[in-house]
PDB file of C-alpha atoms in Angstrom:
ATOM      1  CA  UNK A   1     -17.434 -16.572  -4.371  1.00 79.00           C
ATOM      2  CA  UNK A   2     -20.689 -17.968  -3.142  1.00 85.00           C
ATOM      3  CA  UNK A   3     -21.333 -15.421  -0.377  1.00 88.00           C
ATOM      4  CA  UNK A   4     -22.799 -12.172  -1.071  1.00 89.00           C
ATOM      5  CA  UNK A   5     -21.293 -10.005   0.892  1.00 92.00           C
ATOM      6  CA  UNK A   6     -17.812 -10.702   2.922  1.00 94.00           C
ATOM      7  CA  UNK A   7     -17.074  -8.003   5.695  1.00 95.00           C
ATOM      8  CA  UNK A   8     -13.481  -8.540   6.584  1.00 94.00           C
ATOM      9  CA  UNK A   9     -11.945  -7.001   9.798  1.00 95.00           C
ATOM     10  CA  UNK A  10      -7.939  -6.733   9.689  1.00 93.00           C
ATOM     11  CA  UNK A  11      -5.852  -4.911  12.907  1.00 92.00           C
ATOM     12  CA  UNK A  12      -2.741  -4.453  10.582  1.00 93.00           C
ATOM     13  CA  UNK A  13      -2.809  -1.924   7.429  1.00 95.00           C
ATOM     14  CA  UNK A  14      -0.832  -4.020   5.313  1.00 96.00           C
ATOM     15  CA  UNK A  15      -3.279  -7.370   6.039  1.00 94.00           C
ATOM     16  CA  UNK A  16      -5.960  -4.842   4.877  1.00 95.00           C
ATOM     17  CA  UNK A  17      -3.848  -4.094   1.640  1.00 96.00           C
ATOM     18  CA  UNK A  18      -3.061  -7.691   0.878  1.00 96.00           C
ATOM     19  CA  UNK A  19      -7.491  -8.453   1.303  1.00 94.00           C
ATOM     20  CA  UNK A  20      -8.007  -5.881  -0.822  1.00 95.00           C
ATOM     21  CA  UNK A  21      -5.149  -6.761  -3.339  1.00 96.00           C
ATOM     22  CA  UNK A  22      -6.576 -10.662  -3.282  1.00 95.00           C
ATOM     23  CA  UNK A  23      -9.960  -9.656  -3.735  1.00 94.00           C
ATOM     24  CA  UNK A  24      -9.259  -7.807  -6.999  1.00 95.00           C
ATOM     25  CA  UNK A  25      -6.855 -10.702  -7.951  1.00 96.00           C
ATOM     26  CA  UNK A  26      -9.583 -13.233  -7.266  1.00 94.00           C
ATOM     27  CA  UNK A  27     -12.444 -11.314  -9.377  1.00 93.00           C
ATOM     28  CA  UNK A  28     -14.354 -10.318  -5.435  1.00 93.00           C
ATOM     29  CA  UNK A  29     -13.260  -6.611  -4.936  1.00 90.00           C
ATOM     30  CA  UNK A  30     -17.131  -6.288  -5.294  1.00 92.00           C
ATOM     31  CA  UNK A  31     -18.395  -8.239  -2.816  1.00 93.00           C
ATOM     32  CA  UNK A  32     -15.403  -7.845   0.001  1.00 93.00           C
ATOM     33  CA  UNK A  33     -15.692  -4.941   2.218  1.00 93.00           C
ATOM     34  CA  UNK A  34     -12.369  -4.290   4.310  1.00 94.00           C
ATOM     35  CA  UNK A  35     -12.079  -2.676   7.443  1.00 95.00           C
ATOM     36  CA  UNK A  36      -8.711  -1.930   9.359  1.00 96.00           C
ATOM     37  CA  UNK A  37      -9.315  -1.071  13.282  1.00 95.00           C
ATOM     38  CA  UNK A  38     -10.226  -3.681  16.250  1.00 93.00           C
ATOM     39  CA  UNK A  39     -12.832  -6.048  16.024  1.00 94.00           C
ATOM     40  CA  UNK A  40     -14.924  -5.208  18.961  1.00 92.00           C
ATOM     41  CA  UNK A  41     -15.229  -1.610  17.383  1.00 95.00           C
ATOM     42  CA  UNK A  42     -16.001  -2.493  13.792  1.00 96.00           C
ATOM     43  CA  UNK A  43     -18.428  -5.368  14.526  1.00 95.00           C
ATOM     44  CA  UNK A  44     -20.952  -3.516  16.140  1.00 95.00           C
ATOM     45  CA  UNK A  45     -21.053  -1.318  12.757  1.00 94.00           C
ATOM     46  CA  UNK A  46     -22.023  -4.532  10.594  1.00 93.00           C
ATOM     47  CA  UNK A  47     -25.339  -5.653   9.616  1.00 90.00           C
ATOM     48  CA  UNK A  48     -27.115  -8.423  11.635  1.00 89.00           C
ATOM     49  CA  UNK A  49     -28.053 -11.156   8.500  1.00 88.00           C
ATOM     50  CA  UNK A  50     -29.600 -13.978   9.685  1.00 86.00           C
ATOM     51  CA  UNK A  51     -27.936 -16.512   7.355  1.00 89.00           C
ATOM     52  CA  UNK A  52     -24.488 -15.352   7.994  1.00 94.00           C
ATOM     53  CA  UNK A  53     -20.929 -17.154   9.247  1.00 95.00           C
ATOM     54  CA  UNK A  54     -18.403 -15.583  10.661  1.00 96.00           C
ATOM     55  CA  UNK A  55     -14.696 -16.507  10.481  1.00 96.00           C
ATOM     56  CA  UNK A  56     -12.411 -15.813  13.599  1.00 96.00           C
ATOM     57  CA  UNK A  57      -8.716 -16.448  13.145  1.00 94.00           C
ATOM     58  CA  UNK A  58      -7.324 -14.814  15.839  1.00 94.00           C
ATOM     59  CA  UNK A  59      -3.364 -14.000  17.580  1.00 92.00           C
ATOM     60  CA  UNK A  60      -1.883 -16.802  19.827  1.00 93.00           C
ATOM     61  CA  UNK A  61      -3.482 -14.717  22.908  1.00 94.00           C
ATOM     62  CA  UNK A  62      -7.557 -15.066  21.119  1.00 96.00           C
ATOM     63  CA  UNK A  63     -10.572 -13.400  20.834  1.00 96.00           C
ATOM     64  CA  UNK A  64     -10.789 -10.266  22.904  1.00 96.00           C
ATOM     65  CA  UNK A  65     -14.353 -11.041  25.260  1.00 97.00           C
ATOM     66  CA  UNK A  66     -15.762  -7.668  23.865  1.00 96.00           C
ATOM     67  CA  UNK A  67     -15.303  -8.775  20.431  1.00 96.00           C
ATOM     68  CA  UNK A  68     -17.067 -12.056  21.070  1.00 97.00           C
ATOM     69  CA  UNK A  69     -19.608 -10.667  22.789  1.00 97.00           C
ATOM     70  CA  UNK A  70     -20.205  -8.289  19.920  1.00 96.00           C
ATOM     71  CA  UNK A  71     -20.321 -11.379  17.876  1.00 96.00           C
ATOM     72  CA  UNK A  72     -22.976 -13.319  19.911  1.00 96.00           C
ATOM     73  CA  UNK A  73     -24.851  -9.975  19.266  1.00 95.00           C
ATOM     74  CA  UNK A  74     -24.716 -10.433  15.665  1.00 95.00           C
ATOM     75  CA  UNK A  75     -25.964 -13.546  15.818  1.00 96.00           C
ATOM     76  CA  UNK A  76     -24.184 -15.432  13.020  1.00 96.00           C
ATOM     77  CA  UNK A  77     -25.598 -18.890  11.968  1.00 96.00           C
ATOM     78  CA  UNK A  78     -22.493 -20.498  11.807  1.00 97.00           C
ATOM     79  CA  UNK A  79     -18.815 -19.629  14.014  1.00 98.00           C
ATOM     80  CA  UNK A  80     -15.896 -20.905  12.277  1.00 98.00           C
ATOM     81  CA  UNK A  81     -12.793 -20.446  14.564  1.00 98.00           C
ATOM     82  CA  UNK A  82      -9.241 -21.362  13.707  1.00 97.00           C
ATOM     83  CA  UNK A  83      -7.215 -21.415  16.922  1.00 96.00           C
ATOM     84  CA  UNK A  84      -3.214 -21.599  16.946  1.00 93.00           C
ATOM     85  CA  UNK A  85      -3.419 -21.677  20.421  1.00 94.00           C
ATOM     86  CA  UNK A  86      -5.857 -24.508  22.054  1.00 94.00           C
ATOM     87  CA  UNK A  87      -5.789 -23.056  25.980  1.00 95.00           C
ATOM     88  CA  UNK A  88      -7.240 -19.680  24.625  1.00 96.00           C
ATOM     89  CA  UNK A  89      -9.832 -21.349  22.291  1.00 97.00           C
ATOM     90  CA  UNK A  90     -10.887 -23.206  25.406  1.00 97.00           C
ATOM     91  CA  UNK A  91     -11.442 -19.776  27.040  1.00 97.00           C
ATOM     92  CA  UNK A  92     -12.954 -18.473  23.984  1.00 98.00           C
ATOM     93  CA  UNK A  93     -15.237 -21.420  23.474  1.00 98.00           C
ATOM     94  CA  UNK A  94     -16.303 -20.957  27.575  1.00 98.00           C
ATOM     95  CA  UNK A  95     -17.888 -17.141  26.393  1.00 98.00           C
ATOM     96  CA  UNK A  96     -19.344 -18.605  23.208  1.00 98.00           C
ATOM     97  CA  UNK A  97     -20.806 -21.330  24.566  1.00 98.00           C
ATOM     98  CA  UNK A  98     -21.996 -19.922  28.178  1.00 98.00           C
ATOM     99  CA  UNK A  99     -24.271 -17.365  25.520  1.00 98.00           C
ATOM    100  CA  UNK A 100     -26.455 -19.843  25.316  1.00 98.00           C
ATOM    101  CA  UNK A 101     -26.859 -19.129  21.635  1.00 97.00           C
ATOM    102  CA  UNK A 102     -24.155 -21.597  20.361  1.00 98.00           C
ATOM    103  CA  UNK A 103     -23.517 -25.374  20.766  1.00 98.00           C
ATOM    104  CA  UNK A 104     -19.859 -26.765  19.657  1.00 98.00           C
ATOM    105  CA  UNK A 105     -20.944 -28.633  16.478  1.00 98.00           C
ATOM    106  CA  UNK A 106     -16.952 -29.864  15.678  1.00 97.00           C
ATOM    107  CA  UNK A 107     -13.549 -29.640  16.826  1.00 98.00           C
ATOM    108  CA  UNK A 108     -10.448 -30.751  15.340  1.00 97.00           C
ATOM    109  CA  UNK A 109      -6.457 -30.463  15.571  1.00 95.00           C
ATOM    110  CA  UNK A 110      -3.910 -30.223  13.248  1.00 94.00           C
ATOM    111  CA  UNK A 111      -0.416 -30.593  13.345  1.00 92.00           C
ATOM    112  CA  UNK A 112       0.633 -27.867  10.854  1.00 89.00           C
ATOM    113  CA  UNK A 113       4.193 -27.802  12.458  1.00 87.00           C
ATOM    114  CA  UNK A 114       5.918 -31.466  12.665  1.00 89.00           C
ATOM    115  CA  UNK A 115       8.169 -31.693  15.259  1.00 90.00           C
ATOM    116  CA  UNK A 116       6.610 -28.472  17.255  1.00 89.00           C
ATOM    117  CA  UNK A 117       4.958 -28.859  20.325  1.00 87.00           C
ATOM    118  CA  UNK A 118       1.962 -26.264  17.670  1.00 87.00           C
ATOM    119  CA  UNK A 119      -0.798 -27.481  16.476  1.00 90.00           C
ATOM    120  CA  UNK A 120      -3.871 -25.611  15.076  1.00 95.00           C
ATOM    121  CA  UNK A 121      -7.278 -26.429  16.142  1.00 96.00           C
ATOM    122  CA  UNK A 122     -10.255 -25.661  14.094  1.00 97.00           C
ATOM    123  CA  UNK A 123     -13.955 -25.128  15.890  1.00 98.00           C
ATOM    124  CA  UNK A 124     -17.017 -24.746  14.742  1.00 98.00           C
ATOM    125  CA  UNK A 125     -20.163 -23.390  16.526  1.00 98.00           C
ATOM    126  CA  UNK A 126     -23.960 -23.473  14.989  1.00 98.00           C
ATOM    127  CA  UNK A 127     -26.544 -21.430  16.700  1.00 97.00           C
ATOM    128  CA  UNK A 128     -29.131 -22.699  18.375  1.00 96.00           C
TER     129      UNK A 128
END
């Protein structure tokens, strides 16, 4: 509610649906913008705003490398990225960080599934 404009990318129609049905349920339908298609196709579309965050929750497999290279291009402020899988965050992290743009500013685990060998790690990234 404190942003003022929230671009969200989903792959799957019915993740669009259910953004677009919690944004009018949560008072935001003006100020979310939803987009179904891939990423690495849709970011380059977006505005570059200098004070800006972006929020990657990727599948188990991660980020596809065009799509974080499209996101290095956008040059985001702040990276927040919520892994379910820590080896491909750690690949992730490798093109993020090898920019040069980005410095790992936290990192943490969480054991969302006792008695799983899962755990979700959260990262976050502020530009240099």
């Amino acid at each position: 509610k404190h942003a003022s404009k929230v671009y969200s990318i989903e792959y799957s129609k019915t993740a669009t649906q259910n953004a677009i049905s919690n944004a009018k349920l949560n008072g935001l339908k003006d100020k979310i913008e939803v987009s179904t298609g891939m990423c690495k196709d849709i970011l380059p579309k977006l505005p570059k705003i200098d004070n800006s965050l972006c929020f990657l929750d990727p599948a188990r497999s991660g980020a596809e490398p065009e799509t974080l290279y499209e996101i290095i291009k956008l040059l985001p402020k702040t990276i927040v990225y919520m892994s379910c899988n820590a080896e491909s965050l750690a690949g992730d992290l490798k093109i993020l960080l090898n920019s040069k743009k980005y410095k790992l500013n936290y990192i943490q685990g969480f054991d969302m599934f006792p008695q799983t060998k899962h755990i979700e790690v959260l990262a976050q990234l502020v530009r240099l």
